[in-house]
mmCIF file of C-alpha atoms and ligand atoms in Angstrom:
data_model
loop_
_atom_site.group_PDB
_atom_site.id
_atom_site.type_symbol
_atom_site.label_atom_id
_atom_site.label_comp_id
_atom_site.label_asym_id
_atom_site.label_seq_id
_atom_site.Cartn_x
_atom_site.Cartn_y
_atom_site.Cartn_z
ATOM 1 C CA MET U 2 -22.623 -1.930 14.822
ATOM 2 C CA PHE U 3 -21.180 -0.863 11.173
ATOM 3 C CA ARG U 4 -21.777 -1.674 7.939
ATOM 4 C CA ALA U 5 -18.807 -3.214 5.431
ATOM 5 C CA LEU U 6 -18.415 -5.586 2.257
ATOM 6 C CA VAL U 7 -16.126 -8.187 3.045
ATOM 7 C CA LEU U 8 -14.093 -10.333 0.639
ATOM 8 C CA ASP U 9 -13.953 -13.568 2.578
ATOM 9 C CA GLN U 10 -11.951 -16.994 0.602
ATOM 10 C CA THR U 11 -13.586 -20.561 1.170
ATOM 11 C CA ASP U 12 -11.646 -23.028 -1.054
ATOM 12 C CA GLY U 13 -10.193 -21.228 -3.111
ATOM 13 C CA ALA U 14 -13.231 -18.628 -3.893
ATOM 14 C CA LEU U 15 -13.393 -15.754 -2.899
ATOM 15 C CA THR U 16 -16.624 -14.034 -1.596
ATOM 16 C CA PRO U 17 -17.932 -10.511 -0.839
ATOM 17 C CA GLU U 18 -20.442 -9.706 1.264
ATOM 18 C CA ILE U 19 -22.024 -7.028 3.481
ATOM 19 C CA ARG U 20 -21.178 -7.511 7.067
ATOM 20 C CA HIS U 21 -22.116 -5.971 10.208
ATOM 21 C CA LEU U 22 -18.925 -4.847 11.818
ATOM 22 C CA ASP U 23 -17.685 -3.991 15.383
ATOM 23 C CA GLN U 24 -15.328 -1.283 16.245
ATOM 24 C CA ASP U 25 -13.347 -4.214 17.923
ATOM 25 C CA ASP U 26 -12.444 -5.940 13.881
ATOM 26 C CA LEU U 27 -10.855 -2.925 12.917
ATOM 27 C CA PRO U 28 -7.371 -3.091 12.577
ATOM 28 C CA GLU U 29 -5.273 -1.190 14.950
ATOM 29 C CA GLU U 30 -3.855 1.985 12.968
ATOM 30 C CA GLU U 31 -4.014 5.243 14.105
ATOM 31 C CA VAL U 32 -6.847 7.103 12.806
ATOM 32 C CA LEU U 33 -10.519 5.954 13.197
ATOM 33 C CA VAL U 34 -12.577 7.189 10.203
ATOM 34 C CA SER U 35 -16.184 7.738 9.825
ATOM 35 C CA VAL U 36 -16.281 7.037 5.819
ATOM 36 C CA ILE U 37 -18.455 8.640 3.760
ATOM 37 C CA TYR U 38 -17.321 7.907 0.337
ATOM 38 C CA SER U 39 -15.216 5.346 -1.340
ATOM 39 C CA SER U 40 -15.184 4.914 -5.612
ATOM 40 C CA LEU U 41 -14.574 1.949 -7.827
ATOM 41 C CA ASN U 42 -11.334 1.612 -9.403
ATOM 42 C CA TYR U 43 -10.062 -0.559 -11.802
ATOM 43 C CA LYS U 44 -8.281 -2.246 -9.076
ATOM 44 C CA ASP U 45 -11.293 -2.600 -6.670
ATOM 45 C CA ALA U 46 -12.509 -3.941 -9.758
ATOM 46 C CA LEU U 47 -10.040 -6.771 -9.795
ATOM 47 C CA ALA U 48 -9.927 -7.193 -6.155
ATOM 48 C CA VAL U 49 -13.545 -7.295 -5.800
ATOM 49 C CA THR U 50 -14.255 -9.927 -8.589
ATOM 50 C CA GLY U 51 -10.707 -12.087 -7.329
ATOM 51 C CA LYS U 52 -9.359 -11.461 -10.512
ATOM 52 C CA GLY U 53 -6.320 -9.537 -9.848
ATOM 53 C CA LYS U 54 -3.856 -10.944 -7.383
ATOM 54 C CA ILE U 55 -4.569 -7.120 -5.474
ATOM 55 C CA ILE U 56 -5.112 -8.108 -2.146
ATOM 56 C CA ARG U 57 -2.063 -8.773 -0.102
ATOM 57 C CA GLY U 58 -3.601 -8.852 3.440
ATOM 58 C CA THR U 59 -4.902 -12.052 4.802
ATOM 59 C CA PHE U 60 -9.229 -12.384 5.050
ATOM 60 C CA PRO U 61 -11.660 -11.547 5.974
ATOM 61 C CA PHE U 62 -10.921 -8.099 4.364
ATOM 62 C CA VAL U 63 -12.248 -5.305 3.510
ATOM 63 C CA PRO U 64 -11.378 -3.749 -0.235
ATOM 64 C CA GLY U 65 -11.788 -0.012 -1.258
ATOM 65 C CA ILE U 66 -8.802 1.806 -2.468
ATOM 66 C CA ASP U 67 -9.633 5.254 -1.615
ATOM 67 C CA LEU U 68 -11.590 6.827 0.814
ATOM 68 C CA VAL U 69 -13.048 10.323 2.205
ATOM 69 C CA GLY U 70 -14.602 10.959 4.675
ATOM 70 C CA GLN U 71 -14.333 12.707 8.908
ATOM 71 C CA VAL U 72 -11.686 11.792 12.074
ATOM 72 C CA GLU U 73 -13.467 10.186 14.643
ATOM 73 C CA ALA U 74 -10.834 9.810 17.026
ATOM 74 C CA SER U 75 -6.799 9.987 16.602
ATOM 75 C CA GLU U 76 -3.947 8.796 17.927
ATOM 76 C CA THR U 77 -1.899 11.529 16.033
ATOM 77 C CA PRO U 78 -1.832 15.328 16.702
ATOM 78 C CA ALA U 79 -1.463 15.631 13.029
ATOM 79 C CA PHE U 80 -4.972 14.930 12.868
ATOM 80 C CA ASN U 81 -7.939 16.182 15.104
ATOM 81 C CA GLU U 82 -11.631 14.601 15.857
ATOM 82 C CA GLY U 83 -13.535 16.397 13.275
ATOM 83 C CA ASP U 84 -11.548 17.125 10.321
ATOM 84 C CA ILE U 85 -11.999 16.098 7.232
ATOM 85 C CA VAL U 86 -9.440 13.422 5.332
ATOM 86 C CA ILE U 87 -8.880 12.303 2.095
ATOM 87 C CA LEU U 88 -7.278 8.743 1.562
ATOM 88 C CA THR U 89 -5.497 7.126 -1.505
ATOM 89 C CA GLY U 90 -2.769 5.253 -2.197
ATOM 90 C CA GLY U 91 -0.595 4.019 0.601
ATOM 91 C CA GLY U 92 -1.458 0.456 0.417
ATOM 92 C CA LEU U 93 -5.129 0.927 1.631
ATOM 93 C CA GLY U 94 -7.236 -2.286 0.163
ATOM 94 C CA GLU U 95 -4.528 -3.919 -1.182
ATOM 95 C CA LYS U 96 -2.299 -4.079 2.249
ATOM 96 C CA THR U 97 -4.460 -2.514 4.574
ATOM 97 C CA TRP U 98 -8.326 -2.613 5.354
ATOM 98 C CA GLY U 99 -10.225 -0.240 2.628
ATOM 99 C CA GLY U 100 -12.845 1.814 2.216
ATOM 100 C CA TYR U 101 -15.761 -0.456 1.827
ATOM 101 C CA SER U 102 -16.786 0.316 5.468
ATOM 102 C CA GLN U 103 -18.786 3.450 7.409
ATOM 103 C CA ARG U 104 -15.921 3.180 9.534
ATOM 104 C CA GLN U 105 -12.440 2.157 8.813
ATOM 105 C CA ARG U 106 -8.726 2.735 11.205
ATOM 106 C CA VAL U 107 -6.150 3.814 8.976
ATOM 107 C CA PRO U 108 -2.686 4.777 8.940
ATOM 108 C CA ALA U 109 -2.067 8.439 9.522
ATOM 109 C CA GLN U 110 0.839 8.702 6.839
ATOM 110 C CA TRP U 111 -1.810 8.837 3.726
ATOM 111 C CA LEU U 112 -4.217 10.849 4.676
ATOM 112 C CA VAL U 113 -4.106 14.430 3.115
ATOM 113 C CA PRO U 114 -6.533 16.885 4.401
ATOM 114 C CA LEU U 115 -9.582 17.358 2.127
ATOM 115 C CA PRO U 116 -8.961 20.791 0.589
ATOM 116 C CA GLU U 117 -10.959 24.367 1.057
ATOM 117 C CA ALA U 118 -13.625 24.432 -1.613
ATOM 118 C CA MET U 119 -13.704 20.670 -2.257
ATOM 119 C CA THR U 120 -16.829 19.084 -1.698
ATOM 120 C CA PRO U 121 -16.137 14.993 -0.428
ATOM 121 C CA LEU U 122 -18.393 14.101 -3.098
ATOM 122 C CA HIS U 123 -16.163 15.879 -5.688
ATOM 123 C CA ALA U 124 -13.041 13.780 -3.721
ATOM 124 C CA MET U 125 -14.447 10.620 -4.587
ATOM 125 C CA GLU U 126 -15.738 11.583 -8.158
ATOM 126 C CA MET U 127 -12.025 12.139 -8.455
ATOM 127 C CA GLY U 128 -10.725 9.275 -5.717
ATOM 128 C CA THR U 129 -7.689 7.778 -6.952
ATOM 129 C CA ALA U 130 -8.618 7.637 -10.913
ATOM 130 C CA GLY U 131 -8.469 11.598 -10.271
ATOM 131 C CA PHE U 132 -5.073 11.470 -8.377
ATOM 132 C CA THR U 133 -3.283 9.224 -11.139
ATOM 133 C CA ALA U 134 -4.506 11.786 -13.798
ATOM 134 C CA MET U 135 -3.369 15.020 -12.169
ATOM 135 C CA LEU U 136 0.228 12.996 -11.162
ATOM 136 C CA ALA U 137 0.394 11.983 -14.800
ATOM 137 C CA VAL U 138 -0.180 15.594 -15.977
ATOM 138 C CA MET U 139 1.854 17.311 -13.431
ATOM 139 C CA THR U 140 4.630 15.146 -15.000
ATOM 140 C CA LEU U 141 4.514 15.557 -18.603
ATOM 141 C CA GLU U 142 3.889 19.495 -17.454
ATOM 142 C CA GLU U 143 7.272 18.890 -15.693
ATOM 143 C CA HIS U 144 8.857 17.305 -18.577
ATOM 144 C CA GLY U 145 8.779 20.194 -20.986
ATOM 145 C CA ILE U 146 5.496 18.791 -22.422
ATOM 146 C CA THR U 147 3.677 22.378 -24.001
ATOM 147 C CA PRO U 148 0.200 22.880 -25.530
ATOM 148 C CA ASP U 149 2.943 24.055 -28.877
ATOM 149 C CA ARG U 150 4.804 21.047 -29.067
ATOM 150 C CA GLY U 151 1.431 19.144 -30.859
ATOM 151 C CA GLU U 152 -1.268 16.612 -29.895
ATOM 152 C CA VAL U 153 -1.391 14.623 -26.406
ATOM 153 C CA VAL U 154 -3.104 10.495 -27.183
ATOM 154 C CA VAL U 155 -5.414 9.177 -24.001
ATOM 155 C CA THR U 156 -5.577 5.697 -23.940
ATOM 156 C CA GLY U 157 -8.687 4.645 -22.401
ATOM 157 C CA ALA U 158 -10.509 7.792 -23.193
ATOM 158 C CA SER U 159 -13.573 6.633 -21.275
ATOM 159 C CA GLY U 160 -12.794 5.639 -17.940
ATOM 160 C CA GLY U 161 -12.101 6.875 -14.753
ATOM 161 C CA VAL U 162 -8.184 7.483 -15.241
ATOM 162 C CA GLY U 163 -8.204 8.976 -19.303
ATOM 163 C CA SER U 164 -10.786 10.734 -19.382
ATOM 164 C CA ILE U 165 -9.798 12.572 -16.077
ATOM 165 C CA ALA U 166 -6.939 13.289 -17.718
ATOM 166 C CA LEU U 167 -8.580 14.395 -21.435
ATOM 167 C CA ALA U 168 -10.575 16.927 -18.890
ATOM 168 C CA LEU U 169 -7.664 18.048 -17.214
ATOM 169 C CA LEU U 170 -5.419 18.689 -20.582
ATOM 170 C CA ALA U 171 -8.053 20.037 -22.741
ATOM 171 C CA PRO U 172 -8.783 23.420 -20.931
ATOM 172 C CA LEU U 173 -4.624 23.754 -20.132
ATOM 173 C CA GLY U 174 -4.576 24.767 -23.608
ATOM 174 C CA TYR U 175 -3.731 20.799 -24.909
ATOM 175 C CA THR U 176 -5.125 19.458 -28.293
ATOM 176 C CA VAL U 177 -6.001 15.960 -26.730
ATOM 177 C CA VAL U 178 -6.468 13.126 -28.987
ATOM 178 C CA ALA U 179 -9.042 10.445 -27.208
ATOM 179 C CA SER U 180 -7.940 6.868 -27.745
ATOM 180 C CA SER U 181 -10.968 4.866 -27.180
ATOM 181 C CA GLY U 182 -13.048 1.768 -28.076
ATOM 182 C CA SER U 183 -16.185 2.558 -26.377
ATOM 183 C CA GLU U 184 -18.325 3.140 -29.724
ATOM 184 C CA ASP U 185 -21.116 5.297 -27.883
ATOM 185 C CA ALA U 186 -18.559 7.739 -26.180
ATOM 186 C CA SER U 187 -17.822 10.418 -29.024
ATOM 187 C CA VAL U 188 -20.440 12.661 -27.610
ATOM 188 C CA TYR U 189 -18.966 12.034 -24.312
ATOM 189 C CA LEU U 190 -15.296 12.354 -25.084
ATOM 190 C CA ARG U 191 -15.555 16.167 -27.251
ATOM 191 C CA GLU U 192 -17.865 17.281 -24.136
ATOM 192 C CA LEU U 193 -14.512 16.775 -22.003
ATOM 193 C CA GLY U 194 -12.380 18.330 -24.861
ATOM 194 C CA ALA U 195 -11.020 15.897 -27.095
ATOM 195 C CA ALA U 196 -10.314 17.399 -30.377
ATOM 196 C CA ARG U 197 -10.168 14.212 -32.254
ATOM 197 C CA ILE U 198 -11.086 10.322 -31.215
ATOM 198 C CA ILE U 199 -9.535 7.509 -33.026
ATOM 199 C CA HIS U 200 -10.912 4.276 -32.356
ATOM 200 C CA ARG U 201 -7.952 1.355 -29.861
ATOM 201 C CA ASP U 202 -7.245 -0.760 -32.175
ATOM 202 C CA ASP U 203 -5.328 2.097 -33.832
ATOM 203 C CA LEU U 204 -2.735 2.187 -31.456
ATOM 204 C CA GLY U 205 -4.334 -1.628 -30.338
ATOM 205 C CA GLN U 206 -2.038 -3.832 -33.049
ATOM 206 C CA GLY U 207 1.455 -2.360 -31.566
ATOM 207 C CA PRO U 208 3.917 -1.214 -33.935
ATOM 208 C CA LYS U 209 4.548 -2.403 -37.620
ATOM 209 C CA ARG U 210 8.109 -0.974 -37.292
ATOM 210 C CA PRO U 211 10.672 0.143 -34.530
ATOM 211 C CA LEU U 212 10.058 4.046 -35.678
ATOM 212 C CA GLU U 213 6.975 5.283 -37.370
ATOM 213 C CA SER U 214 6.239 8.808 -38.365
ATOM 214 C CA ALA U 215 5.987 11.265 -35.259
ATOM 215 C CA ARG U 216 2.405 11.862 -33.967
ATOM 216 C CA TRP U 217 2.617 12.495 -30.779
ATOM 217 C CA ALA U 218 3.815 15.394 -28.667
ATOM 218 C CA ALA U 219 3.093 13.396 -24.951
ATOM 219 C CA ALA U 220 0.733 10.672 -24.144
ATOM 220 C CA VAL U 221 -1.330 9.623 -21.118
ATOM 221 C CA ASP U 222 -1.677 5.422 -21.076
ATOM 222 C CA THR U 223 -4.394 4.054 -19.455
ATOM 223 C CA VAL U 224 -3.520 0.682 -21.592
ATOM 224 C CA GLY U 225 -0.584 -0.607 -21.646
ATOM 225 C CA GLY U 226 0.860 -3.448 -23.982
ATOM 226 C CA ASP U 227 0.826 -3.324 -27.442
ATOM 227 C CA THR U 228 -0.300 0.440 -27.155
ATOM 228 C CA LEU U 229 1.732 1.724 -25.224
ATOM 229 C CA ALA U 230 4.723 0.125 -27.856
ATOM 230 C CA ALA U 231 2.655 2.288 -30.668
ATOM 231 C CA ILE U 232 2.705 4.976 -28.525
ATOM 232 C CA LEU U 233 6.799 4.756 -28.240
ATOM 233 C CA SER U 234 6.685 4.574 -31.742
ATOM 234 C CA THR U 235 5.032 7.000 -32.809
ATOM 235 C CA LEU U 236 6.329 10.149 -30.466
ATOM 236 C CA ASP U 237 7.939 13.230 -30.841
ATOM 237 C CA ARG U 238 11.627 14.503 -30.508
ATOM 238 C CA HIS U 239 11.894 14.361 -27.056
ATOM 239 C CA GLY U 240 8.561 13.693 -25.863
ATOM 240 C CA CYS U 241 7.327 11.345 -23.496
ATOM 241 C CA VAL U 242 4.717 9.086 -22.309
ATOM 242 C CA ALA U 243 3.130 8.519 -18.938
ATOM 243 C CA VAL U 244 2.199 4.955 -17.835
ATOM 244 C CA CYS U 245 -0.662 4.973 -15.683
ATOM 245 C CA GLY U 246 -2.131 1.265 -16.232
ATOM 246 C CA ASN U 247 -2.472 -1.524 -17.760
ATOM 247 C CA ALA U 248 -6.378 -2.437 -19.107
ATOM 248 C CA GLY U 249 -5.111 -4.134 -21.649
ATOM 249 C CA GLY U 250 -2.275 -5.911 -20.933
ATOM 250 C CA HIS U 251 0.914 -5.585 -18.801
ATOM 251 C CA GLN U 252 3.981 -6.788 -21.699
ATOM 252 C CA LEU U 253 5.687 -4.304 -23.032
ATOM 253 C CA ASN U 254 7.492 -5.745 -26.943
ATOM 254 C CA THR U 255 9.464 -2.727 -27.890
ATOM 255 C CA THR U 256 13.340 -1.290 -28.866
ATOM 256 C CA VAL U 257 15.867 1.125 -27.828
ATOM 257 C CA PHE U 258 15.316 3.113 -30.972
ATOM 258 C CA PRO U 259 12.607 5.226 -30.161
ATOM 259 C CA PHE U 260 14.936 5.969 -26.549
ATOM 260 C CA ILE U 261 18.017 6.489 -28.543
ATOM 261 C CA LEU U 262 17.220 7.993 -32.044
ATOM 262 C CA ARG U 263 14.272 10.206 -30.512
ATOM 263 C CA GLY U 264 15.027 11.581 -26.966
ATOM 264 C CA VAL U 265 11.670 9.878 -26.018
ATOM 265 C CA SER U 266 10.590 9.223 -22.460
ATOM 266 C CA LEU U 267 8.743 6.858 -20.618
ATOM 267 C CA LEU U 268 7.390 8.350 -17.512
ATOM 268 C CA GLY U 269 5.877 5.767 -14.982
ATOM 269 C CA ILE U 270 3.385 6.858 -12.651
ATOM 270 C CA ASP U 271 2.554 5.745 -9.642
ATOM 271 C CA SER U 272 -0.063 6.812 -7.505
ATOM 272 C CA ASN U 273 0.528 4.546 -3.994
ATOM 273 C CA THR U 274 3.944 5.761 -2.921
ATOM 274 C CA ALA U 275 3.656 10.038 -3.333
ATOM 275 C CA SER U 276 4.882 12.075 -0.715
ATOM 276 C CA TYR U 277 2.632 13.514 1.270
ATOM 277 C CA GLU U 278 3.666 17.330 -0.185
ATOM 278 C CA ARG U 279 2.953 15.772 -3.567
ATOM 279 C CA ARG U 280 -0.354 14.131 -2.750
ATOM 280 C CA CYS U 281 -1.511 18.144 -1.237
ATOM 281 C CA GLU U 282 -0.262 19.665 -4.300
ATOM 282 C CA VAL U 283 -2.061 17.298 -6.807
ATOM 283 C CA TRP U 284 -5.537 17.759 -4.565
ATOM 284 C CA LYS U 285 -5.073 21.802 -4.628
ATOM 285 C CA ARG U 286 -4.628 21.548 -8.297
ATOM 286 C CA LEU U 287 -6.762 19.152 -8.847
ATOM 287 C CA VAL U 288 -10.077 21.834 -7.178
ATOM 288 C CA GLY U 289 -8.733 24.308 -9.348
ATOM 289 C CA ASP U 290 -7.703 22.537 -12.563
ATOM 290 C CA LEU U 291 -10.922 20.261 -13.487
ATOM 291 C CA PRO U 292 -14.026 22.600 -14.775
ATOM 292 C CA LYS U 293 -17.387 21.893 -13.446
ATOM 293 C CA PRO U 294 -19.276 20.809 -16.112
ATOM 294 C CA ALA U 295 -16.218 18.374 -16.966
ATOM 295 C CA GLN U 296 -16.717 17.622 -13.123
ATOM 296 C CA ASP U 297 -20.183 16.532 -13.419
ATOM 297 C CA LEU U 298 -20.004 14.478 -17.128
ATOM 298 C CA ILE U 299 -17.545 11.815 -15.621
ATOM 299 C CA LEU U 300 -19.567 11.303 -12.291
ATOM 300 C CA ALA U 301 -21.372 7.856 -13.921
ATOM 301 C CA ASP U 302 -23.224 6.929 -10.631
ATOM 302 C CA VAL U 303 -23.121 7.596 -6.793
ATOM 303 C CA ILE U 304 -24.059 3.662 -5.666
ATOM 304 C CA PRO U 305 -24.465 1.462 -2.467
ATOM 305 C CA LEU U 306 -21.712 -0.498 -0.760
ATOM 306 C CA ASP U 307 -24.122 -3.886 -2.034
ATOM 307 C CA GLN U 308 -23.742 -3.139 -5.906
ATOM 308 C CA VAL U 309 -20.188 -3.152 -5.446
ATOM 309 C CA PRO U 310 -20.075 -6.346 -7.106
ATOM 310 C CA ALA U 311 -21.613 -6.222 -9.775
ATOM 311 C CA LEU U 312 -20.349 -2.954 -10.678
ATOM 312 C CA SER U 313 -16.968 -4.373 -10.174
ATOM 313 C CA GLU U 314 -17.769 -7.398 -13.360
ATOM 314 C CA GLU U 315 -19.155 -4.447 -15.492
ATOM 315 C CA MET U 316 -15.839 -2.468 -15.228
ATOM 316 C CA LEU U 317 -13.549 -5.308 -16.389
ATOM 317 C CA LYS U 318 -15.785 -5.538 -18.919
ATOM 318 C CA GLY U 319 -14.932 -2.043 -19.636
ATOM 319 C CA ARG U 320 -18.264 -1.070 -19.848
ATOM 320 C CA ILE U 321 -18.613 1.886 -17.363
ATOM 321 C CA ARG U 322 -17.415 5.073 -18.376
ATOM 322 C CA GLY U 323 -16.935 8.164 -16.360
ATOM 323 C CA ARG U 324 -16.611 7.834 -12.741
ATOM 324 C CA ILE U 325 -18.541 5.719 -9.805
ATOM 325 C CA VAL U 326 -19.037 6.999 -6.872
ATOM 326 C CA VAL U 327 -19.780 4.582 -3.255
ATOM 327 C CA ASP U 328 -22.159 5.778 -1.306
ATOM 328 C CA VAL U 329 -21.079 3.232 1.408
ATOM 329 C CA ASN U 330 -24.082 4.895 4.165
ATOM 330 C CA ALA U 331 -26.900 4.533 1.552
HETATM 331 P P1 NDP N 505 -10.764 1.632 -16.075
HETATM 332 O O1 NDP N 505 -12.203 1.056 -15.982
HETATM 333 O O2 NDP N 505 -12.357 3.213 -15.397
HETATM 334 O O3 NDP N 505 -11.102 2.393 -16.987
HETATM 335 C C1 NDP N 505 -10.010 1.691 -18.390
HETATM 336 C C2 NDP N 505 -9.902 2.189 -19.374
HETATM 337 O O4 NDP N 505 -9.462 0.962 -20.692
HETATM 338 C C3 NDP N 505 -11.959 1.532 -20.609
HETATM 339 O O5 NDP N 505 -12.969 2.635 -20.159
HETATM 340 C C4 NDP N 505 -11.722 1.198 -21.793
HETATM 341 O O6 NDP N 505 -11.586 2.829 -22.291
HETATM 342 C C5 NDP N 505 -10.613 1.022 -21.919
HETATM 343 N N1 NDP N 505 -9.902 -0.545 -21.903
HETATM 344 C C6 NDP N 505 -10.660 -1.557 -21.122
HETATM 345 N N2 NDP N 505 -10.150 -2.848 -21.335
HETATM 346 C C7 NDP N 505 -9.359 -2.242 -22.551
HETATM 347 C C8 NDP N 505 -8.564 -3.788 -23.438
HETATM 348 N N3 NDP N 505 -8.306 -4.967 -22.996
HETATM 349 N N4 NDP N 505 -7.856 -3.049 -24.698
HETATM 350 C C9 NDP N 505 -7.457 -1.742 -24.050
HETATM 351 N N5 NDP N 505 -8.529 -0.807 -23.578
HETATM 352 C C10 NDP N 505 -9.083 -1.099 -22.747
HETATM 353 O O7 NDP N 505 -10.324 1.643 -15.209
HETATM 354 P P2 NDP N 505 -9.388 3.022 -14.046
HETATM 355 O O8 NDP N 505 -9.801 4.097 -15.464
HETATM 356 O O9 NDP N 505 -9.640 2.742 -12.695
HETATM 357 O O10 NDP N 505 -8.150 2.487 -14.419
HETATM 358 C C11 NDP N 505 -6.992 2.155 -15.698
HETATM 359 C C12 NDP N 505 -6.013 1.390 -15.398
HETATM 360 O O11 NDP N 505 -4.818 2.297 -14.663
HETATM 361 C C13 NDP N 505 -5.750 -0.158 -14.814
HETATM 362 O O12 NDP N 505 -4.672 -0.464 -15.590
HETATM 363 C C14 NDP N 505 -5.932 0.481 -13.534
HETATM 364 O O13 NDP N 505 -4.776 -0.487 -12.720
HETATM 365 C C15 NDP N 505 -4.193 1.503 -13.804
HETATM 366 N N6 NDP N 505 -4.780 2.799 -12.916
HETATM 367 C C16 NDP N 505 -2.628 3.345 -11.775
HETATM 368 C C17 NDP N 505 -2.092 3.276 -11.427
HETATM 369 C C18 NDP N 505 -1.046 3.991 -10.954
HETATM 370 O O14 NDP N 505 -0.998 4.110 -9.637
HETATM 371 N N7 NDP N 505 -0.394 3.895 -11.872
HETATM 372 C C19 NDP N 505 -3.791 4.108 -10.318
HETATM 373 C C20 NDP N 505 -5.241 3.707 -10.752
HETATM 374 C C21 NDP N 505 -5.206 3.198 -11.798
HETATM 375 P P3 NDP N 505 -11.951 3.009 -23.565
HETATM 376 O O15 NDP N 505 -13.432 2.093 -23.590
HETATM 377 O O16 NDP N 505 -12.639 4.639 -23.797
HETATM 378 O O17 NDP N 505 -11.043 2.240 -24.831
#
């Protein structure tokens, strides 16, 4: 028997509880993993609290959109007993049972080996948030955004994706402006490498006109809504925004003018469906590109499974700074 955080539905209401499961309770997937850590992402918080329609499987359901663990048994030759593997995306914790369990059976297709020089803790300090931030940085690079082009703004900068994007961009030589609504985050954001900090209301009111004076060479946006609309109207010529999230809203009220008069690009980031090669490349870059002091700052807490529901509520209120790792064996 082992422990898992299980979500169940009674009379339409979602209840999370710690249950003891048997290996036979697990889904029929190819690789049995002894989970070491998972983490708490915004999507997990929406799933666990039932405030977002994240789960597409049937209840009872084990959430947790990422995990790192050791292979116990594998039906495919690609992975062997004892391998340490990472899983982010691919519908984990949404379609198939996820990382909030001491054991899990998962599809082999979405596993990548833990890179050498990365510890399991470091892997989940990054988790889906770090993976997404790195994807966003690589996407900007691939679209020709070099440090000499001007300032790059990161929104939701004190959150998981935002903190890591900021901490990745600064040592690469970019001048990063952190946009945040957290009044007490300025020391943290500066230590991560922010050259300047602006209040989230600066962008969050949306643009007054379809095109405003150019402010940014590029952006990593985790907020969406009016914030993203404001970024689009203030991107410099041939600038681009890597769109990661919707913590502030999912509607986008914009015009075609930034695109046809300034040639700007709206670049979508989807961590769920990255190819195997892309995932390996992202994890390799995460080992080398994030300085250790930033990594230590970003780790907010390591919590046991039973604290996930309470911390999920806090996360949705925007009260979590950095990353929360879930120690499923604590
Ligand atoms: P966090 O909760 O860690 O961070 C979100 C941050 O957004 C908060 O810390 C806060 O930062 C800011 N924020 C919160 N509420 C609001 C609001 N109402 N208006 C404006 N800003 C707000 O979440 P994650 O970093 O894990 O995820 C961020 C977003 O990215 C989510 O929408 C998530 O679903 C998405 N995501 C997308 C992925 C993809 O594949 N595209 C993968 C992973 C995440 P501050 O206080 O500094 O302003």
